[in-house]
């Protein structure tokens, strides 16, 4: 019996709210009933609020994993643009499904396997991609035109101090001043410009007033106050188009890196040139002169900030506190003769938290810690026994428990079934159980499936052979380690940082010890009397004369 799965998708939040995906699924279930197909409930895949211009969709990922197992013969989809909005993505998915012996059938589209049907699907994919690009361009041009005419509709929301009035049949959208919030905004600018208050002091003052932020939080953050001081809407000119999307991968913080997270799309928002901004008049809360003075002070703070002159830090993004779990950042102090850098725990800063510091850990000298960690890592990588053990382990893993081997077993099983089906079909014809016309109708599909499976097996064998060859390239350890020692000695700070992030997960700092957690497990022998034990972490020396220790009471 033919096994079938259902895939449906809507892209916008409005379509998700209106439950238009339910109508798609209902139409697909009806179509499956007409074909006398039984679709299990767990084989109904729905992507709500996901764009068709990307392949990173949760339900689509699960569907592709299911099809890769070879247990699905047919995927029902409402139309080609529901599968993907780009022609290349449609072709990629249909070809990937076909390699696993699964075909795609569209309710609103061609349903045959003839060359004409495939050509029509390709045309529909190109039209869907063109339609999406056309809609995006019309949307962009429409918003730009409304912004140039002074319409507040394109802004969508209002900052703290204003209330956003939605568009009605009688008048367009507008900003309305909220008096008690506007008084706080005016006082904020006055304290920053006239009294020279810092952003941290302004944050504490706003939190003490008990006024919630625009998002309803009781505690104000410095980034919120910084954004308010930069917002030109408070001097009567709201800006449309301050940022734009560029195709670059955004940066990940330490927590995201340790969790193995990645960005679904390689895009990020950056500031647009000021000459491309579009000004929209709104009610003013502060004077243009006051706003310009605030902008000048922000520019001076940025110009003279110490972070603009700092050199790269070796443990940037890797150092963390063993007590509170917060990361360490680098700070500095100046003596009579030189400037000294320290690593300081985020949890030990009083101004960051409403109740004061949450961690008692003290700063640690950056130059001492960098030297100890780098010396440990270079010694670690120069150990031939460690490198040999790691290579042997990866070779063994590639030969025995690699996912590609399980995939090869599934392909061999599917190939055996296809070969058996061809043999039975020929035997049925010889026994005159089927006619020559029936044989000619069924045999091409079976031959095509057998050919596809053999091609996948050949590609998989080549992949496994390449992996073994790649891992065996490091067998010449003498030249490899000599090159490593030469490179490590002459490496700059950025190169050392890149090497360190490849082999070190993080460096945990506590008052009594330094713990280096490796990405490559290390077995280090330590002797206590006549007994030896294994350790996977390397702890810092805790001798009284050790320079990483802080002053004793």
mmCIF file with all atom_site columns, N, CA, C and O in Angstrom, residues 305-351:
data_model
loop_
_atom_site.group_PDB
_atom_site.id
_atom_site.type_symbol
_atom_site.label_atom_id
_atom_site.label_alt_id
_atom_site.label_comp_id
_atom_site.label_asym_id
_atom_site.label_entity_id
_atom_site.label_seq_id
_atom_site.pdbx_PDB_ins_code
_atom_site.Cartn_x
_atom_site.Cartn_y
_atom_site.Cartn_z
_atom_site.occupancy
_atom_site.B_iso_or_equiv
_atom_site.pdbx_formal_charge
_atom_site.auth_seq_id
_atom_site.auth_comp_id
_atom_site.auth_asym_id
_atom_site.auth_atom_id
_atom_site.pdbx_PDB_model_num
ATOM 1   N N  . UNK A 1 305 ? 36.054 56.463 24.247 1.00 0.00 ? 305 UNK A N  1
ATOM 2   C CA . UNK A 1 305 ? 35.885 55.238 25.041 1.00 0.00 ? 305 UNK A CA 1
ATOM 3   C C  . UNK A 1 305 ? 37.146 54.397 24.962 1.00 0.00 ? 305 UNK A C  1
ATOM 4   O O  . UNK A 1 305 ? 37.795 54.298 23.916 1.00 0.00 ? 305 UNK A O  1
ATOM 5   N N  . UNK A 1 306 ? 37.491 53.773 26.061 1.00 0.00 ? 306 UNK A N  1
ATOM 6   C CA . UNK A 1 306 ? 38.726 52.980 26.101 1.00 0.00 ? 306 UNK A CA 1
ATOM 7   C C  . UNK A 1 306 ? 38.634 51.743 25.217 1.00 0.00 ? 306 UNK A C  1
ATOM 8   O O  . UNK A 1 306 ? 39.646 51.220 24.764 1.00 0.00 ? 306 UNK A O  1
ATOM 9   N N  . UNK A 1 307 ? 37.416 51.281 24.940 1.00 0.00 ? 307 UNK A N  1
ATOM 10  C CA . UNK A 1 307 ? 37.284 50.063 24.141 1.00 0.00 ? 307 UNK A CA 1
ATOM 11  C C  . UNK A 1 307 ? 37.752 50.281 22.698 1.00 0.00 ? 307 UNK A C  1
ATOM 12  O O  . UNK A 1 307 ? 38.052 49.331 21.989 1.00 0.00 ? 307 UNK A O  1
ATOM 13  N N  . UNK A 1 308 ? 37.782 51.530 22.246 1.00 0.00 ? 308 UNK A N  1
ATOM 14  C CA . UNK A 1 308 ? 38.206 51.795 20.878 1.00 0.00 ? 308 UNK A CA 1
ATOM 15  C C  . UNK A 1 308 ? 39.706 51.667 20.683 1.00 0.00 ? 308 UNK A C  1
ATOM 16  O O  . UNK A 1 308 ? 40.187 51.653 19.555 1.00 0.00 ? 308 UNK A O  1
ATOM 17  N N  . UNK A 1 309 ? 40.471 51.614 21.761 1.00 0.00 ? 309 UNK A N  1
ATOM 18  C CA . UNK A 1 309 ? 41.918 51.511 21.645 1.00 0.00 ? 309 UNK A CA 1
ATOM 19  C C  . UNK A 1 309 ? 42.455 50.195 22.195 1.00 0.00 ? 309 UNK A C  1
ATOM 20  O O  . UNK A 1 309 ? 43.658 50.017 22.269 1.00 0.00 ? 309 UNK A O  1
ATOM 21  N N  . UNK A 1 310 ? 41.608 49.268 22.573 1.00 0.00 ? 310 UNK A N  1
ATOM 22  C CA . UNK A 1 310 ? 42.097 48.040 23.184 1.00 0.00 ? 310 UNK A CA 1
ATOM 23  C C  . UNK A 1 310 ? 42.595 47.072 22.113 1.00 0.00 ? 310 UNK A C  1
ATOM 24  O O  . UNK A 1 310 ? 42.170 47.095 20.967 1.00 0.00 ? 310 UNK A O  1
ATOM 25  N N  . UNK A 1 311 ? 43.523 46.227 22.515 1.00 0.00 ? 311 UNK A N  1
ATOM 26  C CA . UNK A 1 311 ? 44.055 45.192 21.636 1.00 0.00 ? 311 UNK A CA 1
ATOM 27  C C  . UNK A 1 311 ? 43.212 43.938 21.809 1.00 0.00 ? 311 UNK A C  1
ATOM 28  O O  . UNK A 1 311 ? 42.508 43.779 22.803 1.00 0.00 ? 311 UNK A O  1
ATOM 29  N N  . UNK A 1 312 ? 43.226 43.019 20.834 1.00 0.00 ? 312 UNK A N  1
ATOM 30  C CA . UNK A 1 312 ? 42.409 41.804 20.957 1.00 0.00 ? 312 UNK A CA 1
ATOM 31  C C  . UNK A 1 312 ? 42.767 41.001 22.205 1.00 0.00 ? 312 UNK A C  1
ATOM 32  O O  . UNK A 1 312 ? 43.931 40.929 22.612 1.00 0.00 ? 312 UNK A O  1
ATOM 33  N N  . UNK A 1 313 ? 41.766 40.395 22.800 1.00 0.00 ? 313 UNK A N  1
ATOM 34  C CA . UNK A 1 313 ? 41.950 39.601 24.014 1.00 0.00 ? 313 UNK A CA 1
ATOM 35  C C  . UNK A 1 313 ? 41.933 38.121 23.657 1.00 0.00 ? 313 UNK A C  1
ATOM 36  O O  . UNK A 1 313 ? 41.081 37.662 22.885 1.00 0.00 ? 313 UNK A O  1
ATOM 37  N N  . UNK A 1 314 ? 42.864 37.358 24.220 1.00 0.00 ? 314 UNK A N  1
ATOM 38  C CA . UNK A 1 314 ? 42.994 35.939 23.887 1.00 0.00 ? 314 UNK A CA 1
ATOM 39  C C  . UNK A 1 314 ? 41.770 35.150 24.322 1.00 0.00 ? 314 UNK A C  1
ATOM 40  O O  . UNK A 1 314 ? 41.269 34.300 23.583 1.00 0.00 ? 314 UNK A O  1
ATOM 41  N N  . UNK A 1 315 ? 41.264 35.416 25.525 1.00 0.00 ? 315 UNK A N  1
ATOM 42  C CA . UNK A 1 315 ? 40.151 34.629 26.073 1.00 0.00 ? 315 UNK A CA 1
ATOM 43  C C  . UNK A 1 315 ? 38.802 35.316 25.881 1.00 0.00 ? 315 UNK A C  1
ATOM 44  O O  . UNK A 1 315 ? 37.857 35.017 26.603 1.00 0.00 ? 315 UNK A O  1
ATOM 45  N N  . UNK A 1 316 ? 38.709 36.217 24.918 1.00 0.00 ? 316 UNK A N  1
ATOM 46  C CA . UNK A 1 316 ? 37.449 36.909 24.666 1.00 0.00 ? 316 UNK A CA 1
ATOM 47  C C  . UNK A 1 316 ? 36.362 35.911 24.294 1.00 0.00 ? 316 UNK A C  1
ATOM 48  O O  . UNK A 1 316 ? 36.488 35.140 23.350 1.00 0.00 ? 316 UNK A O  1
ATOM 49  N N  . UNK A 1 317 ? 35.270 35.913 25.073 1.00 0.00 ? 317 UNK A N  1
ATOM 50  C CA . UNK A 1 317 ? 34.160 34.999 24.824 1.00 0.00 ? 317 UNK A CA 1
ATOM 51  C C  . UNK A 1 317 ? 34.356 33.606 25.372 1.00 0.00 ? 317 UNK A C  1
ATOM 52  O O  . UNK A 1 317 ? 33.456 32.768 25.254 1.00 0.00 ? 317 UNK A O  1
ATOM 53  N N  . UNK A 1 318 ? 35.521 33.303 25.962 1.00 0.00 ? 318 UNK A N  1
ATOM 54  C CA . UNK A 1 318 ? 35.786 31.962 26.492 1.00 0.00 ? 318 UNK A CA 1
ATOM 55  C C  . UNK A 1 318 ? 35.816 31.935 28.013 1.00 0.00 ? 318 UNK A C  1
ATOM 56  O O  . UNK A 1 318 ? 35.477 30.919 28.621 1.00 0.00 ? 318 UNK A O  1
ATOM 57  N N  . UNK A 1 319 ? 36.240 33.019 28.650 1.00 0.00 ? 319 UNK A N  1
ATOM 58  C CA . UNK A 1 319 ? 36.361 33.044 30.105 1.00 0.00 ? 319 UNK A CA 1
ATOM 59  C C  . UNK A 1 319 ? 34.982 33.201 30.743 1.00 0.00 ? 319 UNK A C  1
ATOM 60  O O  . UNK A 1 319 ? 34.173 34.025 30.319 1.00 0.00 ? 319 UNK A O  1
ATOM 61  N N  . UNK A 1 320 ? 34.712 32.403 31.755 1.00 0.00 ? 320 UNK A N  1
ATOM 62  C CA . UNK A 1 320 ? 33.437 32.438 32.471 1.00 0.00 ? 320 UNK A CA 1
ATOM 63  C C  . UNK A 1 320 ? 33.686 32.207 33.948 1.00 0.00 ? 320 UNK A C  1
ATOM 64  O O  . UNK A 1 320 ? 34.727 31.683 34.354 1.00 0.00 ? 320 UNK A O  1
ATOM 65  N N  . UNK A 1 321 ? 32.724 32.621 34.763 1.00 0.00 ? 321 UNK A N  1
ATOM 66  C CA . UNK A 1 321 ? 32.837 32.493 36.210 1.00 0.00 ? 321 UNK A CA 1
ATOM 67  C C  . UNK A 1 321 ? 32.350 31.113 36.647 1.00 0.00 ? 321 UNK A C  1
ATOM 68  O O  . UNK A 1 321 ? 31.256 30.679 36.262 1.00 0.00 ? 321 UNK A O  1
ATOM 69  N N  . UNK A 1 322 ? 33.129 30.432 37.460 1.00 0.00 ? 322 UNK A N  1
ATOM 70  C CA . UNK A 1 322 ? 32.729 29.122 37.959 1.00 0.00 ? 322 UNK A CA 1
ATOM 71  C C  . UNK A 1 322 ? 31.664 29.229 39.035 1.00 0.00 ? 322 UNK A C  1
ATOM 72  O O  . UNK A 1 322 ? 30.975 28.245 39.324 1.00 0.00 ? 322 UNK A O  1
ATOM 73  N N  . UNK A 1 323 ? 31.487 30.427 39.635 1.00 0.00 ? 323 UNK A N  1
ATOM 74  C CA . UNK A 1 323 ? 30.500 30.587 40.698 1.00 0.00 ? 323 UNK A CA 1
ATOM 75  C C  . UNK A 1 323 ? 29.124 30.954 40.189 1.00 0.00 ? 323 UNK A C  1
ATOM 76  O O  . UNK A 1 323 ? 28.145 30.229 40.401 1.00 0.00 ? 323 UNK A O  1
ATOM 77  N N  . UNK A 1 324 ? 29.017 32.101 39.477 1.00 0.00 ? 324 UNK A N  1
ATOM 78  C CA . UNK A 1 324 ? 27.699 32.586 39.048 1.00 0.00 ? 324 UNK A CA 1
ATOM 79  C C  . UNK A 1 324 ? 27.361 32.210 37.620 1.00 0.00 ? 324 UNK A C  1
ATOM 80  O O  . UNK A 1 324 ? 26.190 32.291 37.213 1.00 0.00 ? 324 UNK A O  1
ATOM 81  N N  . UNK A 1 325 ? 28.351 31.808 36.808 1.00 0.00 ? 325 UNK A N  1
ATOM 82  C CA . UNK A 1 325 ? 28.074 31.400 35.436 1.00 0.00 ? 325 UNK A CA 1
ATOM 83  C C  . UNK A 1 325 ? 28.128 32.511 34.416 1.00 0.00 ? 325 UNK A C  1
ATOM 84  O O  . UNK A 1 325 ? 28.051 32.245 33.212 1.00 0.00 ? 325 UNK A O  1
ATOM 85  N N  . UNK A 1 326 ? 28.268 33.768 34.851 1.00 0.00 ? 326 UNK A N  1
ATOM 86  C CA . UNK A 1 326 ? 28.367 34.873 33.908 1.00 0.00 ? 326 UNK A CA 1
ATOM 87  C C  . UNK A 1 326 ? 29.743 34.873 33.234 1.00 0.00 ? 326 UNK A C  1
ATOM 88  O O  . UNK A 1 326 ? 30.716 34.317 33.749 1.00 0.00 ? 326 UNK A O  1
ATOM 89  N N  . UNK A 1 327 ? 29.818 35.518 32.065 1.00 0.00 ? 327 UNK A N  1
ATOM 90  C CA . UNK A 1 327 ? 31.077 35.621 31.368 1.00 0.00 ? 327 UNK A CA 1
ATOM 91  C C  . UNK A 1 327 ? 31.995 36.665 31.985 1.00 0.00 ? 327 UNK A C  1
ATOM 92  O O  . UNK A 1 327 ? 31.565 37.519 32.769 1.00 0.00 ? 327 UNK A O  1
ATOM 93  N N  . UNK A 1 328 ? 33.264 36.589 31.618 1.00 0.00 ? 328 UNK A N  1
ATOM 94  C CA . UNK A 1 328 ? 34.260 37.580 32.044 1.00 0.00 ? 328 UNK A CA 1
ATOM 95  C C  . UNK A 1 328 ? 34.508 38.554 30.897 1.00 0.00 ? 328 UNK A C  1
ATOM 96  O O  . UNK A 1 328 ? 34.570 38.146 29.737 1.00 0.00 ? 328 UNK A O  1
ATOM 97  N N  . UNK A 1 329 ? 34.615 39.825 31.221 1.00 0.00 ? 329 UNK A N  1
ATOM 98  C CA . UNK A 1 329 ? 34.989 40.824 30.229 1.00 0.00 ? 329 UNK A CA 1
ATOM 99  C C  . UNK A 1 329 ? 36.312 41.447 30.641 1.00 0.00 ? 329 UNK A C  1
ATOM 100 O O  . UNK A 1 329 ? 36.726 41.367 31.798 1.00 0.00 ? 329 UNK A O  1
ATOM 101 N N  . UNK A 1 330 ? 36.968 42.104 29.676 1.00 0.00 ? 330 UNK A N  1
ATOM 102 C CA . UNK A 1 330 ? 38.279 42.675 29.992 1.00 0.00 ? 330 UNK A CA 1
ATOM 103 C C  . UNK A 1 330 ? 38.146 44.151 30.358 1.00 0.00 ? 330 UNK A C  1
ATOM 104 O O  . UNK A 1 330 ? 37.431 44.904 29.699 1.00 0.00 ? 330 UNK A O  1
ATOM 105 N N  . UNK A 1 331 ? 38.806 44.526 31.410 1.00 0.00 ? 331 UNK A N  1
ATOM 106 C CA . UNK A 1 331 ? 38.857 45.915 31.853 1.00 0.00 ? 331 UNK A CA 1
ATOM 107 C C  . UNK A 1 331 ? 40.318 46.265 32.119 1.00 0.00 ? 331 UNK A C  1
ATOM 108 O O  . UNK A 1 331 ? 41.209 45.413 31.973 1.00 0.00 ? 331 UNK A O  1
ATOM 109 N N  . UNK A 1 332 ? 40.579 47.486 32.499 1.00 0.00 ? 332 UNK A N  1
ATOM 110 C CA . UNK A 1 332 ? 41.973 47.897 32.677 1.00 0.00 ? 332 UNK A CA 1
ATOM 111 C C  . UNK A 1 332 ? 42.083 48.931 33.785 1.00 0.00 ? 332 UNK A C  1
ATOM 112 O O  . UNK A 1 332 ? 41.101 49.568 34.183 1.00 0.00 ? 332 UNK A O  1
ATOM 113 N N  . UNK A 1 333 ? 43.288 49.091 34.266 1.00 0.00 ? 333 UNK A N  1
ATOM 114 C CA . UNK A 1 333 ? 43.635 50.154 35.216 1.00 0.00 ? 333 UNK A CA 1
ATOM 115 C C  . UNK A 1 333 ? 45.026 50.656 34.853 1.00 0.00 ? 333 UNK A C  1
ATOM 116 O O  . UNK A 1 333 ? 45.816 49.930 34.237 1.00 0.00 ? 333 UNK A O  1
ATOM 117 N N  . UNK A 1 334 ? 45.296 51.889 35.200 1.00 0.00 ? 334 UNK A N  1
ATOM 118 C CA . UNK A 1 334 ? 46.580 52.490 34.824 1.00 0.00 ? 334 UNK A CA 1
ATOM 119 C C  . UNK A 1 334 ? 47.405 52.802 36.075 1.00 0.00 ? 334 UNK A C  1
ATOM 120 O O  . UNK A 1 334 ? 46.916 53.428 36.999 1.00 0.00 ? 334 UNK A O  1
ATOM 121 N N  . UNK A 1 335 ? 48.620 52.313 36.075 1.00 0.00 ? 335 UNK A N  1
ATOM 122 C CA . UNK A 1 335 ? 49.575 52.646 37.131 1.00 0.00 ? 335 UNK A CA 1
ATOM 123 C C  . UNK A 1 335 ? 50.430 53.838 36.672 1.00 0.00 ? 335 UNK A C  1
ATOM 124 O O  . UNK A 1 335 ? 50.172 54.446 35.624 1.00 0.00 ? 335 UNK A O  1
ATOM 125 N N  . UNK A 1 336 ? 51.453 54.137 37.425 1.00 0.00 ? 336 UNK A N  1
ATOM 126 C CA . UNK A 1 336 ? 52.298 55.268 37.074 1.00 0.00 ? 336 UNK A CA 1
ATOM 127 C C  . UNK A 1 336 ? 53.056 55.034 35.781 1.00 0.00 ? 336 UNK A C  1
ATOM 128 O O  . UNK A 1 336 ? 53.312 55.982 35.010 1.00 0.00 ? 336 UNK A O  1
ATOM 129 N N  . UNK A 1 337 ? 53.409 53.772 35.515 1.00 0.00 ? 337 UNK A N  1
ATOM 130 C CA . UNK A 1 337 ? 54.269 53.478 34.373 1.00 0.00 ? 337 UNK A CA 1
ATOM 131 C C  . UNK A 1 337 ? 53.560 52.777 33.219 1.00 0.00 ? 337 UNK A C  1
ATOM 132 O O  . UNK A 1 337 ? 54.019 52.871 32.086 1.00 0.00 ? 337 UNK A O  1
ATOM 133 N N  . UNK A 1 338 ? 52.476 52.069 33.480 1.00 0.00 ? 338 UNK A N  1
ATOM 134 C CA . UNK A 1 338 ? 51.892 51.280 32.404 1.00 0.00 ? 338 UNK A CA 1
ATOM 135 C C  . UNK A 1 338 ? 50.416 51.024 32.666 1.00 0.00 ? 338 UNK A C  1
ATOM 136 O O  . UNK A 1 338 ? 49.880 51.364 33.721 1.00 0.00 ? 338 UNK A O  1
ATOM 137 N N  . UNK A 1 339 ? 49.775 50.400 31.676 1.00 0.00 ? 339 UNK A N  1
ATOM 138 C CA . UNK A 1 339 ? 48.370 50.043 31.730 1.00 0.00 ? 339 UNK A CA 1
ATOM 139 C C  . UNK A 1 339 ? 48.247 48.536 31.922 1.00 0.00 ? 339 UNK A C  1
ATOM 140 O O  . UNK A 1 339 ? 48.863 47.756 31.182 1.00 0.00 ? 339 UNK A O  1
ATOM 141 N N  . UNK A 1 340 ? 47.466 48.105 32.914 1.00 0.00 ? 340 UNK A N  1
ATOM 142 C CA . UNK A 1 340 ? 47.327 46.685 33.245 1.00 0.00 ? 340 UNK A CA 1
ATOM 143 C C  . UNK A 1 340 ? 45.898 46.252 32.937 1.00 0.00 ? 340 UNK A C  1
ATOM 144 O O  . UNK A 1 340 ? 44.932 46.916 33.324 1.00 0.00 ? 340 UNK A O  1
ATOM 145 N N  . UNK A 1 341 ? 45.758 45.115 32.240 1.00 0.00 ? 341 UNK A N  1
ATOM 146 C CA . UNK A 1 341 ? 44.453 44.578 31.885 1.00 0.00 ? 341 UNK A CA 1
ATOM 147 C C  . UNK A 1 341 ? 44.061 43.464 32.858 1.00 0.00 ? 341 UNK A C  1
ATOM 148 O O  . UNK A 1 341 ? 44.907 42.688 33.315 1.00 0.00 ? 341 UNK A O  1
ATOM 149 N N  . UNK A 1 342 ? 42.759 43.402 33.129 1.00 0.00 ? 342 UNK A N  1
ATOM 150 C CA . UNK A 1 342 ? 42.192 42.368 34.001 1.00 0.00 ? 342 UNK A CA 1
ATOM 151 C C  . UNK A 1 342 ? 40.979 41.751 33.322 1.00 0.00 ? 342 UNK A C  1
ATOM 152 O O  . UNK A 1 342 ? 40.328 42.384 32.487 1.00 0.00 ? 342 UNK A O  1
ATOM 153 N N  . UNK A 1 343 ? 40.680 40.498 33.700 1.00 0.00 ? 343 UNK A N  1
ATOM 154 C CA . UNK A 1 343 ? 39.393 39.877 33.365 1.00 0.00 ? 343 UNK A CA 1
ATOM 155 C C  . UNK A 1 343 ? 38.481 40.029 34.583 1.00 0.00 ? 343 UNK A C  1
ATOM 156 O O  . UNK A 1 343 ? 38.866 39.667 35.693 1.00 0.00 ? 343 UNK A O  1
ATOM 157 N N  . UNK A 1 344 ? 37.276 40.540 34.371 1.00 0.00 ? 344 UNK A N  1
ATOM 158 C CA . UNK A 1 344 ? 36.353 40.827 35.468 1.00 0.00 ? 344 UNK A CA 1
ATOM 159 C C  . UNK A 1 344 ? 35.012 40.160 35.202 1.00 0.00 ? 344 UNK A C  1
ATOM 160 O O  . UNK A 1 344 ? 34.505 40.183 34.077 1.00 0.00 ? 344 UNK A O  1
ATOM 161 N N  . UNK A 1 345 ? 34.419 39.566 36.235 1.00 0.00 ? 345 UNK A N  1
ATOM 162 C CA . UNK A 1 345 ? 33.135 38.869 36.122 1.00 0.00 ? 345 UNK A CA 1
ATOM 163 C C  . UNK A 1 345 ? 31.999 39.888 35.995 1.00 0.00 ? 345 UNK A C  1
ATOM 164 O O  . UNK A 1 345 ? 31.947 40.886 36.723 1.00 0.00 ? 345 UNK A O  1
ATOM 165 N N  . UNK A 1 346 ? 31.069 39.627 35.085 1.00 0.00 ? 346 UNK A N  1
ATOM 166 C CA . UNK A 1 346 ? 29.912 40.503 34.919 1.00 0.00 ? 346 UNK A CA 1
ATOM 167 C C  . UNK A 1 346 ? 29.056 40.549 36.177 1.00 0.00 ? 346 UNK A C  1
ATOM 168 O O  . UNK A 1 346 ? 28.433 41.558 36.485 1.00 0.00 ? 346 UNK A O  1
ATOM 169 N N  . UNK A 1 347 ? 29.015 39.429 36.909 1.00 0.00 ? 347 UNK A N  1
ATOM 170 C CA . UNK A 1 347 ? 28.189 39.384 38.114 1.00 0.00 ? 347 UNK A CA 1
ATOM 171 C C  . UNK A 1 347 ? 28.755 40.161 39.282 1.00 0.00 ? 347 UNK A C  1
ATOM 172 O O  . UNK A 1 347 ? 28.062 40.338 40.293 1.00 0.00 ? 347 UNK A O  1
ATOM 173 N N  . UNK A 1 348 ? 30.007 40.639 39.187 1.00 0.00 ? 348 UNK A N  1
ATOM 174 C CA . UNK A 1 348 ? 30.621 41.363 40.293 1.00 0.00 ? 348 UNK A CA 1
ATOM 175 C C  . UNK A 1 348 ? 30.463 42.873 40.172 1.00 0.00 ? 348 UNK A C  1
ATOM 176 O O  . UNK A 1 348 ? 31.008 43.611 40.992 1.00 0.00 ? 348 UNK A O  1
ATOM 177 N N  . UNK A 1 349 ? 29.732 43.346 39.158 1.00 0.00 ? 349 UNK A N  1
ATOM 178 C CA . UNK A 1 349 ? 29.507 44.783 38.977 1.00 0.00 ? 349 UNK A CA 1
ATOM 179 C C  . UNK A 1 349 ? 28.234 45.206 39.707 1.00 0.00 ? 349 UNK A C  1
ATOM 180 O O  . UNK A 1 349 ? 27.159 44.649 39.463 1.00 0.00 ? 349 UNK A O  1
ATOM 181 N N  . UNK A 1 350 ? 28.354 46.188 40.581 1.00 0.00 ? 350 UNK A N  1
ATOM 182 C CA . UNK A 1 350 ? 27.193 46.663 41.343 1.00 0.00 ? 350 UNK A CA 1
ATOM 183 C C  . UNK A 1 350 ? 26.139 47.320 40.449 1.00 0.00 ? 350 UNK A C  1
ATOM 184 O O  . UNK A 1 350 ? 24.937 47.134 40.637 1.00 0.00 ? 350 UNK A O  1
ATOM 185 N N  . UNK A 1 351 ? 26.579 48.097 39.471 1.00 0.00 ? 351 UNK A N  1
ATOM 186 C CA . UNK A 1 351 ? 25.633 48.910 38.716 1.00 0.00 ? 351 UNK A CA 1
ATOM 187 C C  . UNK A 1 351 ? 24.765 48.097 37.756 1.00 0.00 ? 351 UNK A C  1
ATOM 188 O O  . UNK A 1 351 ? 23.770 48.599 37.244 1.00 0.00 ? 351 UNK A O  1
#
